[in-house]
Short mmCIF file of C-alpha atoms in Angstrom, two decimals:
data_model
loop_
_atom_site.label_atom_id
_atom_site.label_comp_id
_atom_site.label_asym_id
_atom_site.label_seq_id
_atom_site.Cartn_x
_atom_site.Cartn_y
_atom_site.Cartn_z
CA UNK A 1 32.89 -60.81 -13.52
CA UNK A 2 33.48 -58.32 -16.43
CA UNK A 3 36.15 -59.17 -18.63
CA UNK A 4 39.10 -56.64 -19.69
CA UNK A 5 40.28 -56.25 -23.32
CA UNK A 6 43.09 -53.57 -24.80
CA UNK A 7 41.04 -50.32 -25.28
CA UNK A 8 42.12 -47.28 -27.09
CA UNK A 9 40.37 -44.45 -25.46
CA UNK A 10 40.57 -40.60 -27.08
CA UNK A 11 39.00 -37.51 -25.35
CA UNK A 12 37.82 -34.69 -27.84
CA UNK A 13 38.81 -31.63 -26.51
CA UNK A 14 37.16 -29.87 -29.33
CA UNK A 15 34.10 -30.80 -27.60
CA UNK A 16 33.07 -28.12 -25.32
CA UNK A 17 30.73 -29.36 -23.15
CA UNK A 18 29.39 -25.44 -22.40
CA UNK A 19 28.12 -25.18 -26.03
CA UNK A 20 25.09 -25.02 -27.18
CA UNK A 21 23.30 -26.68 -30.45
CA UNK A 22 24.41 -24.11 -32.76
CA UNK A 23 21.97 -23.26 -35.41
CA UNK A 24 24.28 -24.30 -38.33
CA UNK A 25 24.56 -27.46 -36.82
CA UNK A 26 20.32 -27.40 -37.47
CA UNK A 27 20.77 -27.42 -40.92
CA UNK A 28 21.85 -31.13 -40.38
CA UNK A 29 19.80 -32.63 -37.42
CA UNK A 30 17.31 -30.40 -35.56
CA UNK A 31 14.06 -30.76 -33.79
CA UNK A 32 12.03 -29.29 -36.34
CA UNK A 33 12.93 -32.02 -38.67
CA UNK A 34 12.69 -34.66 -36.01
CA UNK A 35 8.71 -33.34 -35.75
CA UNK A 36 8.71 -33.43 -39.63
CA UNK A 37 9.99 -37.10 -39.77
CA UNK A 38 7.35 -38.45 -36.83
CA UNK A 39 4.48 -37.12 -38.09
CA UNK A 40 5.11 -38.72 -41.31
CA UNK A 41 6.92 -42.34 -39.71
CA UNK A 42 4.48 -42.25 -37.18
CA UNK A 43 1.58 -42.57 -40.05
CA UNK A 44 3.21 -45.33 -41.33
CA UNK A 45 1.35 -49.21 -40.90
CA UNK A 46 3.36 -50.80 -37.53
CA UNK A 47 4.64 -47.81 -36.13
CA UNK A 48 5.10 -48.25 -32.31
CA UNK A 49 7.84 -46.87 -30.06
CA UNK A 50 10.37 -49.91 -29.42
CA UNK A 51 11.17 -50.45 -25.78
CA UNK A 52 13.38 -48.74 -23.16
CA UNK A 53 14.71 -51.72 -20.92
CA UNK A 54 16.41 -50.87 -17.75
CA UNK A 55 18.95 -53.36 -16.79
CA UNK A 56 19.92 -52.89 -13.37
CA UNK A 57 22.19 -56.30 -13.17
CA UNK A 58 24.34 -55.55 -15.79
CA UNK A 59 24.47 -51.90 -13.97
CA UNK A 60 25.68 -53.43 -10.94
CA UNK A 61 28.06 -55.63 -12.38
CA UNK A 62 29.18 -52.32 -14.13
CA UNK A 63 29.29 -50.72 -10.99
CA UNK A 64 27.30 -48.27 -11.92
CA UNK A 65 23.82 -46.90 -10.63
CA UNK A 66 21.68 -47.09 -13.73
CA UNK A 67 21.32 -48.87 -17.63
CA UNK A 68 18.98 -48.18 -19.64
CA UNK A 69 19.18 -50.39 -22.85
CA UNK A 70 17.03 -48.62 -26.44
CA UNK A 71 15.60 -52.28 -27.73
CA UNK A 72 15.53 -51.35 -31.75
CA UNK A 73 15.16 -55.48 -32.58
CA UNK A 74 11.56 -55.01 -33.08
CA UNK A 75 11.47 -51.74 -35.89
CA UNK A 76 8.38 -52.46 -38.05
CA UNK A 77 9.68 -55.73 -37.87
CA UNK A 78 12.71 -54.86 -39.83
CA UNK A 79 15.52 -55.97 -36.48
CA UNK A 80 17.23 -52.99 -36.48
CA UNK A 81 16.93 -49.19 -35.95
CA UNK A 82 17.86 -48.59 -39.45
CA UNK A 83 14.26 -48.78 -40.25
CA UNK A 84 13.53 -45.36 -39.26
CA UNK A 85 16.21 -44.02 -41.56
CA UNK A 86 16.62 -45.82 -45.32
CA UNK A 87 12.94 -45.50 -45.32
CA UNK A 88 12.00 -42.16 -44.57
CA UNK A 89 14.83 -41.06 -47.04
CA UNK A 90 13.23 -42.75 -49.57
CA UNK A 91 9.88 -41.27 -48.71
CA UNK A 92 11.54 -37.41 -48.92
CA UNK A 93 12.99 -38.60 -52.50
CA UNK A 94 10.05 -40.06 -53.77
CA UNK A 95 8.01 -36.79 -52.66
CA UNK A 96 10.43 -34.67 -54.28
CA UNK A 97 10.56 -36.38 -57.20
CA UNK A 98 6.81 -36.04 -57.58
CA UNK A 99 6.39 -32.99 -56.78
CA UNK A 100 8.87 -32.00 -59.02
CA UNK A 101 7.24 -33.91 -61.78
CA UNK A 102 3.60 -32.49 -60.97
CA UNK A 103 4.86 -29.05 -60.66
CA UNK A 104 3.02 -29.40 -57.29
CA UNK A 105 2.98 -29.70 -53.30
CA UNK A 106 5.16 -33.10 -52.17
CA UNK A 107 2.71 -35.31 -51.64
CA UNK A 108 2.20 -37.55 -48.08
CA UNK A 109 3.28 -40.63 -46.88
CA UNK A 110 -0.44 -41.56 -46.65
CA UNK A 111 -0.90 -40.50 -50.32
CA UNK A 112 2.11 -42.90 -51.72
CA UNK A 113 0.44 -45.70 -49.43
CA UNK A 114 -2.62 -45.35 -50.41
CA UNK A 115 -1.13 -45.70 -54.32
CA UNK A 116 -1.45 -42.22 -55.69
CA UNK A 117 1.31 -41.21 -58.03
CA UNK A 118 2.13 -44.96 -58.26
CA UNK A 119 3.16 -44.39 -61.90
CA UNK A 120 5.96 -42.17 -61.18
CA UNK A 121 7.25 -44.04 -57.71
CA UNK A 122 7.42 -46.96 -60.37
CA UNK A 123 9.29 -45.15 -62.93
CA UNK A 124 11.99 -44.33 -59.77
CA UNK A 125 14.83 -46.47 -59.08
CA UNK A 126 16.87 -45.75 -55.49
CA UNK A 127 19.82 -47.89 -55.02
CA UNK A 128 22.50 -47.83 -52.03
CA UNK A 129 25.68 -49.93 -50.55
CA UNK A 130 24.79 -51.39 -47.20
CA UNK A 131 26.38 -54.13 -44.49
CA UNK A 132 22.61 -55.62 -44.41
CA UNK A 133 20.42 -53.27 -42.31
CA UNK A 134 20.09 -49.75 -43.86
CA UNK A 135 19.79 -51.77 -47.86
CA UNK A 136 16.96 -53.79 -45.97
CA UNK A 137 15.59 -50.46 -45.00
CA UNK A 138 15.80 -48.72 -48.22
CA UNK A 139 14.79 -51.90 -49.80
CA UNK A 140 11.36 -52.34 -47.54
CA UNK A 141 10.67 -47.87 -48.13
CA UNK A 142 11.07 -48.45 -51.71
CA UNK A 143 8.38 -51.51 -51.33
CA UNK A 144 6.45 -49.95 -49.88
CA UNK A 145 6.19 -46.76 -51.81
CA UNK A 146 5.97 -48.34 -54.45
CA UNK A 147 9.55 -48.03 -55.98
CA UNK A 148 12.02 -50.07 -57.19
CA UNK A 149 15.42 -50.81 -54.98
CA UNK A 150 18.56 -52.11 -56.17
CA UNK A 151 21.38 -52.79 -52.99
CA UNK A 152 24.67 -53.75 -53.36
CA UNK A 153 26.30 -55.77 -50.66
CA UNK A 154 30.42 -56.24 -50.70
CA UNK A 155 32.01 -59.44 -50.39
CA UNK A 156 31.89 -60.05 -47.06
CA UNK A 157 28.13 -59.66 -46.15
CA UNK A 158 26.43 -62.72 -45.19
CA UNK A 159 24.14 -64.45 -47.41
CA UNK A 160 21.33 -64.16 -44.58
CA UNK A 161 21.70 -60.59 -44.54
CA UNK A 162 21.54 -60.93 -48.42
CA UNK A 163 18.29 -62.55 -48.45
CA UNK A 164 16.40 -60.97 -45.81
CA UNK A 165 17.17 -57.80 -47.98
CA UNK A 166 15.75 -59.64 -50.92
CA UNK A 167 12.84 -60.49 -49.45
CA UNK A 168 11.29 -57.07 -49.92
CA UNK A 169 11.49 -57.24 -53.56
CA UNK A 170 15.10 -55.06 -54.40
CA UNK A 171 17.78 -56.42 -56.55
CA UNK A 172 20.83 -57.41 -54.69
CA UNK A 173 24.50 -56.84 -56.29
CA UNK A 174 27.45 -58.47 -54.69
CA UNK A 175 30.33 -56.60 -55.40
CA UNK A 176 34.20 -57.60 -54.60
CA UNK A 177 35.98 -55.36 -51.59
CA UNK A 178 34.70 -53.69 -48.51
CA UNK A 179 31.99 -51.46 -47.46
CA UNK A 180 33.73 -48.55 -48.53
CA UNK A 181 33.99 -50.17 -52.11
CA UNK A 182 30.58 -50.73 -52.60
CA UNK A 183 29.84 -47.23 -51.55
CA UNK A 184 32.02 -46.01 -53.91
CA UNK A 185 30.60 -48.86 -56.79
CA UNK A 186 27.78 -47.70 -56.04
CA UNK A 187 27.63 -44.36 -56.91
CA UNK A 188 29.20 -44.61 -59.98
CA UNK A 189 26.50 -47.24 -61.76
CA UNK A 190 23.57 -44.60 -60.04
CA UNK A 191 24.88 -41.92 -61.98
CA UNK A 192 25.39 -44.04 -65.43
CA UNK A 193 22.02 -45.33 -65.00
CA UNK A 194 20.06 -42.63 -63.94
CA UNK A 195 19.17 -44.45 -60.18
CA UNK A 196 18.78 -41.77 -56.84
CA UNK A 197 21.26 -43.10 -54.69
CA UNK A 198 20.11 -43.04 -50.84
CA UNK A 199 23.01 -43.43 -48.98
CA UNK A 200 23.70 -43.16 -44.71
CA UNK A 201 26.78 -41.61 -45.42
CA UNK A 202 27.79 -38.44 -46.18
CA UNK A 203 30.77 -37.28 -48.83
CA UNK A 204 31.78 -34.19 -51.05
CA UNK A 205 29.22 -33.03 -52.88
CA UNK A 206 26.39 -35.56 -51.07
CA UNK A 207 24.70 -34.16 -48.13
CA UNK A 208 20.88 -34.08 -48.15
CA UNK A 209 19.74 -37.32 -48.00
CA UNK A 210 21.91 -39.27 -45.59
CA UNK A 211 20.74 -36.14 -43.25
CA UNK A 212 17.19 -37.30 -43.61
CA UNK A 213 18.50 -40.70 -43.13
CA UNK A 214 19.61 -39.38 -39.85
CA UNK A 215 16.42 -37.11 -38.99
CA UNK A 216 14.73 -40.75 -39.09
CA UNK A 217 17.02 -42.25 -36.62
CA UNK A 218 16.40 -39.12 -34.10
CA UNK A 219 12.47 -40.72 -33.28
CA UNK A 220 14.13 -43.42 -31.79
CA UNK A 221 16.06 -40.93 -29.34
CA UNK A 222 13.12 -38.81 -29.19
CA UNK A 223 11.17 -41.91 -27.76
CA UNK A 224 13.95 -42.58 -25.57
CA UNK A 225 13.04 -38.58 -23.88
CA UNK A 226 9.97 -39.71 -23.92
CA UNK A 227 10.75 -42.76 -21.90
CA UNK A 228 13.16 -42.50 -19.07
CA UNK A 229 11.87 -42.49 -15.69
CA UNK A 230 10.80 -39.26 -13.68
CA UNK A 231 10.92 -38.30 -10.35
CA UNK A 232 9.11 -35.73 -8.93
CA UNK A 233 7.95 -34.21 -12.56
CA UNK A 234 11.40 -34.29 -13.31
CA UNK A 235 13.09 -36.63 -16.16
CA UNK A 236 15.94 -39.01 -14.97
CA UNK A 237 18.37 -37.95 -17.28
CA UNK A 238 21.54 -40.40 -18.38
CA UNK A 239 24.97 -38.76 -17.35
CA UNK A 240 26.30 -40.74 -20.24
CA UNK A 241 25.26 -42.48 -22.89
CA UNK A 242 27.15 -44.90 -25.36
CA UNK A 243 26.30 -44.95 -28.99
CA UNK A 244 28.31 -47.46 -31.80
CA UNK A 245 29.85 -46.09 -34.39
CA UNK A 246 29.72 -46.92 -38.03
CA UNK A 247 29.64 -44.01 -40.44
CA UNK A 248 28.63 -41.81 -37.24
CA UNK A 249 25.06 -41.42 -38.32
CA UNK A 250 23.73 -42.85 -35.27
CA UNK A 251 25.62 -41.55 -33.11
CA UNK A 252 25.12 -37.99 -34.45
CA UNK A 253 21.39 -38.39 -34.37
CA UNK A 254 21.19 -39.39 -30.39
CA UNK A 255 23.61 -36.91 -29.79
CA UNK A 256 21.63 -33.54 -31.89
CA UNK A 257 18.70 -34.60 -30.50
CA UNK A 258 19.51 -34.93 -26.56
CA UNK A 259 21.72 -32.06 -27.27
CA UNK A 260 18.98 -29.46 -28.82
CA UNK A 261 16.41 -30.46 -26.20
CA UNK A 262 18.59 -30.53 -23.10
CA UNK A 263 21.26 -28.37 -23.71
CA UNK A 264 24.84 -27.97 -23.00
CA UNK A 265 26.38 -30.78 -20.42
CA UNK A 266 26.48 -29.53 -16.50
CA UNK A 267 29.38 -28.94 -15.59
CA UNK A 268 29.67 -31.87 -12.74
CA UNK A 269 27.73 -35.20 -12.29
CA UNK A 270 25.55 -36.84 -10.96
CA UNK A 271 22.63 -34.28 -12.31
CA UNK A 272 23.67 -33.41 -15.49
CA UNK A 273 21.21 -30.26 -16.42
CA UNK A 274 21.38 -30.85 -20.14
CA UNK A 275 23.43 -33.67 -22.38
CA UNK A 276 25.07 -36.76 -21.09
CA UNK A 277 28.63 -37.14 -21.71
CA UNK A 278 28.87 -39.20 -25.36
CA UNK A 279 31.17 -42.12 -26.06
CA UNK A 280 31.16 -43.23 -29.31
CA UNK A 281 32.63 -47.05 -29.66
CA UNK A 282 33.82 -48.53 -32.68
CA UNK A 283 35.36 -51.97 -33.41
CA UNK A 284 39.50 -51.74 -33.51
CA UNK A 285 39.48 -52.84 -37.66
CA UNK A 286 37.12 -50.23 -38.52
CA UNK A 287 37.35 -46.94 -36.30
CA UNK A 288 37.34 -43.99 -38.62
CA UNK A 289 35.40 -41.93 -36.04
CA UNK A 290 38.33 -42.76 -33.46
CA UNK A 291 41.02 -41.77 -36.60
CA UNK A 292 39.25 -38.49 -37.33
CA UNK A 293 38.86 -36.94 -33.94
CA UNK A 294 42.66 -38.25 -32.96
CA UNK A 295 43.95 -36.19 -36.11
CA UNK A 296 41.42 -33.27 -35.84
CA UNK A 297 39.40 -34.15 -39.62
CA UNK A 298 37.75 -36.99 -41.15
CA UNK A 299 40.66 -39.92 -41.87
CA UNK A 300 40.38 -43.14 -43.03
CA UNK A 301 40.97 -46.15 -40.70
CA UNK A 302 43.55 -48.13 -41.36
CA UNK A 303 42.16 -51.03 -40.82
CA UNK A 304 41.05 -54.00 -42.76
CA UNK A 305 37.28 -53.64 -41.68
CA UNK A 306 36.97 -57.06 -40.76
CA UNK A 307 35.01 -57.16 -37.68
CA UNK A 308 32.46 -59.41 -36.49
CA UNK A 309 30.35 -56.01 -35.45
CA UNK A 310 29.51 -56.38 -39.84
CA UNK A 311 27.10 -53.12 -39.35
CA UNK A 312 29.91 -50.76 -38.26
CA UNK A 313 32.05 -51.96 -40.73
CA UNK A 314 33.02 -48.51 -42.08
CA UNK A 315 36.53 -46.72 -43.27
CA UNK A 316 35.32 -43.81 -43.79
CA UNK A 317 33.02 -41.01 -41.67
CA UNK A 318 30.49 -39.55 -43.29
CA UNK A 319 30.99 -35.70 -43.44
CA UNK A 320 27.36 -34.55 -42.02
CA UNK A 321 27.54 -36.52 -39.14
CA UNK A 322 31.15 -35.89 -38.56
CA UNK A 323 30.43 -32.06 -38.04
CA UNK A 324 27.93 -33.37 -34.94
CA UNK A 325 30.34 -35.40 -33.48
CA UNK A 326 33.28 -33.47 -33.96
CA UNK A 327 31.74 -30.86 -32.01
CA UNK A 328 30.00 -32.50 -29.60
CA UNK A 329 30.99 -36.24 -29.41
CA UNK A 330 32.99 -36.21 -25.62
CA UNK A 331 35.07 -39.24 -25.88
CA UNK A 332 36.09 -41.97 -28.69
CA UNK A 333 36.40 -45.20 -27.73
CA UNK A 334 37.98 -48.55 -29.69
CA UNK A 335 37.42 -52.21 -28.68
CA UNK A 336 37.70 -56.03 -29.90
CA UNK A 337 35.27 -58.30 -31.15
CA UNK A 338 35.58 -60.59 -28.07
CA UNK A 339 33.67 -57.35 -25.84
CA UNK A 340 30.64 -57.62 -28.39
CA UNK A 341 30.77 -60.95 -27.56
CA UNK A 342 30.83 -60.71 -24.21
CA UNK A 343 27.63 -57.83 -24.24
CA UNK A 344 25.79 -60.33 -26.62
CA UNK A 345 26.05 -63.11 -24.23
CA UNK A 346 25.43 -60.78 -20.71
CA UNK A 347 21.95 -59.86 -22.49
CA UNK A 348 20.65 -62.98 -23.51
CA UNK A 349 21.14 -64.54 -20.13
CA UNK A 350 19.29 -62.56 -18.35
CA UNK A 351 22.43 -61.32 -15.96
CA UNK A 352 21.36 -60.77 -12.22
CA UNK A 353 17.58 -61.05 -13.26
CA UNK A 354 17.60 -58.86 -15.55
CA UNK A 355 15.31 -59.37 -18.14
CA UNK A 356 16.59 -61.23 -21.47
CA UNK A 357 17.45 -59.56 -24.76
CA UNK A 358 18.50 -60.41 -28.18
CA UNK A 359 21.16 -58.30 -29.33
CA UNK A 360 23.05 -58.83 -32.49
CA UNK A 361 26.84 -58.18 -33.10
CA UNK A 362 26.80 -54.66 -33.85
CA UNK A 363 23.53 -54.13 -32.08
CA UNK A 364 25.24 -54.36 -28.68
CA UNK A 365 28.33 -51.86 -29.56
CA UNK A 366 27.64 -49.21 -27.37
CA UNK A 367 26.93 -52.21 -24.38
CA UNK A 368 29.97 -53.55 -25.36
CA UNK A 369 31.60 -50.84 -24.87
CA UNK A 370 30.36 -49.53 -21.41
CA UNK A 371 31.24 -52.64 -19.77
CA UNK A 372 34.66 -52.94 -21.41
CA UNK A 373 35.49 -49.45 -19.78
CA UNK A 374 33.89 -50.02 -16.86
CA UNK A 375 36.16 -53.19 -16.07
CA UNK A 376 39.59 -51.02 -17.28
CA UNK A 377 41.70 -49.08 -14.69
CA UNK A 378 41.71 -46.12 -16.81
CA UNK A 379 38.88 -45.73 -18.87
CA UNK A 380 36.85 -46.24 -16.24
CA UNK A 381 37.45 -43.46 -13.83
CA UNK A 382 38.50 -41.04 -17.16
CA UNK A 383 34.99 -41.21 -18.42
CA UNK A 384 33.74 -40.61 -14.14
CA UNK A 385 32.34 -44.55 -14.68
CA UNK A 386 31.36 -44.64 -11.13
CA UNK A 387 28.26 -45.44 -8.62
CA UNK A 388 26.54 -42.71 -9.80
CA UNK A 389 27.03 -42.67 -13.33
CA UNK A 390 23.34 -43.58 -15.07
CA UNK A 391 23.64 -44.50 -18.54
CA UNK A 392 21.58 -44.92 -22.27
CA UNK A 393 22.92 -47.55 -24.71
CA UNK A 394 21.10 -47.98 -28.01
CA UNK A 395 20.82 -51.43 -28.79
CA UNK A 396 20.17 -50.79 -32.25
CA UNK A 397 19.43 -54.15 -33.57
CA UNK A 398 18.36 -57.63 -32.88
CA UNK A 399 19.47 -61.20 -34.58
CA UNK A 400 19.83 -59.80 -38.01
CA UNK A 401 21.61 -63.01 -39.05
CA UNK A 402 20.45 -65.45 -36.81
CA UNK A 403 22.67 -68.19 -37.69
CA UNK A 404 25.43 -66.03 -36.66
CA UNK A 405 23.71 -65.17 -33.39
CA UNK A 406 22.95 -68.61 -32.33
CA UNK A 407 26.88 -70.01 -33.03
CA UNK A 408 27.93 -66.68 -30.71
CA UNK A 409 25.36 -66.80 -28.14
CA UNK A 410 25.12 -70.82 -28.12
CA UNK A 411 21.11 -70.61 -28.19
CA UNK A 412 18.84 -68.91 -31.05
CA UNK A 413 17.31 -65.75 -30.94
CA UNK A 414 13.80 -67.46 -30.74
CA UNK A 415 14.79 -69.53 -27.64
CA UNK A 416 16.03 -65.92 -26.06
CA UNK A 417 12.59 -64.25 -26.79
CA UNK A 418 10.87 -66.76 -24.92
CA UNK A 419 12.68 -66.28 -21.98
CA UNK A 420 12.23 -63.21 -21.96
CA UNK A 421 8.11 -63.60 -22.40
CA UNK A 422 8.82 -65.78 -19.41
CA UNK A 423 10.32 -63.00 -17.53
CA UNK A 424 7.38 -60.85 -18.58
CA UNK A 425 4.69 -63.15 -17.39
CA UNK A 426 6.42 -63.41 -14.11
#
């Protein structure tokens, strides 16, 4: 039933599986800042964990024993996981800034909410590059604390991303070139005009932020602890779990935080006592995670970074989250468009009664990729893809551009979500 597509498939062996979280790997991602970021995100108006779906037809037509699928399409009504990050970055900025300013203690997200120190959020300008979802993040943070938000978007980006980014107020720049361009652009105009650049991605002499970008991403994997199944007071841990690419941030966020709270991977399945195995999937135009662990340090990719998978559009890893990953990332995969297509489609109809879900192009990479190894000779039993293999995608956002989703999927987003309220009321 699955298709097959050309994979390239890479196994770190600078991963050691026996390791622990190291504690200079803490002054990146720990758990201590994943407390610090929920007890402020939590505060914030429409917080509510997003869903854990299990998906136990697409499992068997994996041939595998258990799915578990992170729904991020409903983040404060954002679509997209990226909610958790842009915005608490600009929250630690803002609070910095002020307290700076005041020569006093950084104020709290309640404070900036409630308006206090409005005059010098509204003196602050944060700007960032973005393939649609983290700019609408930083763009809605900088809303609502009362900032102002300028995004720049490269050529490519859609002009539905481009207004739903709008919408909360920021100015949007279109710049010629790729991602990587408008990172670059980016940077240069902050520092002539005096902006605070809050970036997801990580380069020389830029670390802080986009590591509070990630420390917002690890409450969605903290939820997902929080969620699985147990059995006999015991938590159903994944054996694997798939995360998409991108600039690695997401990835490296999952991966720190199952890491630091479960430990080291066991070493044999099915009951893993700490970490699942992690496969980190990127499109084949853009894989500069794949690049960097095949030559040992973070390398461009050579390609063009035109995929349909728009929010892992990236040429270039960023640095913090490559020293997660590098470390403890097990296995790199690569795939085509056409499996994202593929996982897209699966989800929204519902395979073998599963419940229906809306996932967007790059939403579903980590999907995409499970099923594409699961249906190859070799990938399949090299990453122990079997009947007893239980495994965590993220599907880290919804129909971001929804005229996009509906020509892929043949049927909107909208007509989706009511099947699955159908499926609900059953």
């Amino acid at each position: 039933m699955l298709q097959t597509f050309a994979l390239k498939l890479h196994h770190n062996r600078r991963a050691d599986p026996a390791a622990g979280y190291g504690s200079d790997l803490q002054s990146i991602l720990s758990l201590k800042g994943h407390a610090a970021a929920l007890r402020e995100v939590s505060a914030w108006p429409g917080y509510a964990p997003t869903p854990l779906i299990e998906l136990p037809g697409l499992a068997r037509a994996a041939g595998i024993g258990r799915l578990w699928y992170k729904d991020e399409a409903t983040r404060f009504g954002l679509g997209s996981f990226k909610a958790l990050g842009g915005a608490y970055a600009v929250y630690r900025l803002l609070a910095a800034e002020i307290a700076r300013r005041r020569r006093g203690a950084p104020p709290s997200s309640a404070d900036l909410l409630a308006g206090r120190h409005r005059d010098i959020a509204a003196d602050i300008t944060v700007a960032t590059a973005t393939d649609g979802n983290h700019g609408r993040s930083v763009a809605w943070g900088a809303q609502l604390f009362g900032a102002r938000a300028v995004i720049y978007i490269h050529a490519t980006v859609s002009e539905g991303r481009r207004a739903a980014i709008a919408r909360y107020g920021a100015e949007v720049v279109r710049v010629a070139g790729n991602y990587d361009d408008s990172v670059h652009q980016v940077a240069a105009d902050a520092a002539r005009h005096g902006w605070f650049v809050v970036s997801d991605t990580s380069y020389p002499g830029y670390r802080d932020i986009p590591c509070q970008v990630m420390q917002g991403y690890s409450i969605m994997a903290g939820e997902v602890i929080d969620q699985l199944p147990t059995s006999a007071g015991q938590t159903t841990r994944p054996t694997h779990a798939f995360i998409q690419g991108g600039v690695g941030g997401l990835a490296a966020a999952v991966l720190a935080q199952l890491w630091e709270s479960w430990g080291p991977r066991a070493p044999a399945l099915p009951d893993p006592g700490g970490r699942p195995r992690t496969v980190a999937v990127e499109p084949e135009r853009a894989d500069c995670l794949y690049q960097s662990a095949l030559h040992g340090q973070p390398t461009k990719s050579p390609g063009d970074l035109d995929t349909l998978m728009a929010g892992l559009a990236a040429g270039e890893v960023s640095l913090a989250a490559w020293d997660v990953l590098d470390r403890g990332c097990d296995d790199f995969l690569v795939i085509p468009d056409a499996a994202a297509v593929q996982a897209m489609r699966l989800l929204a109809e519902g395979l073998g009664g599963d419940r229906p879900v809306v996932g967007g192009e790059a939403g579903v990479g980590g999907l995409a990729g499970l099923l594409a190894a699961a249906a190859d000779r070799e990938a399949r039993p090299a990453l122990g893809l079997d009947e007893t293999a239980r495994v965590l995608v993220i599907g880290s956002e919804g129909d971001t551009d929804a005229e996009l989703y509906g020509r892929i999927v043949g049927r909107t987003g909208d007509a989706v979500r009511a099947a699955a309220a159908n499926w609900l009321a059953r």
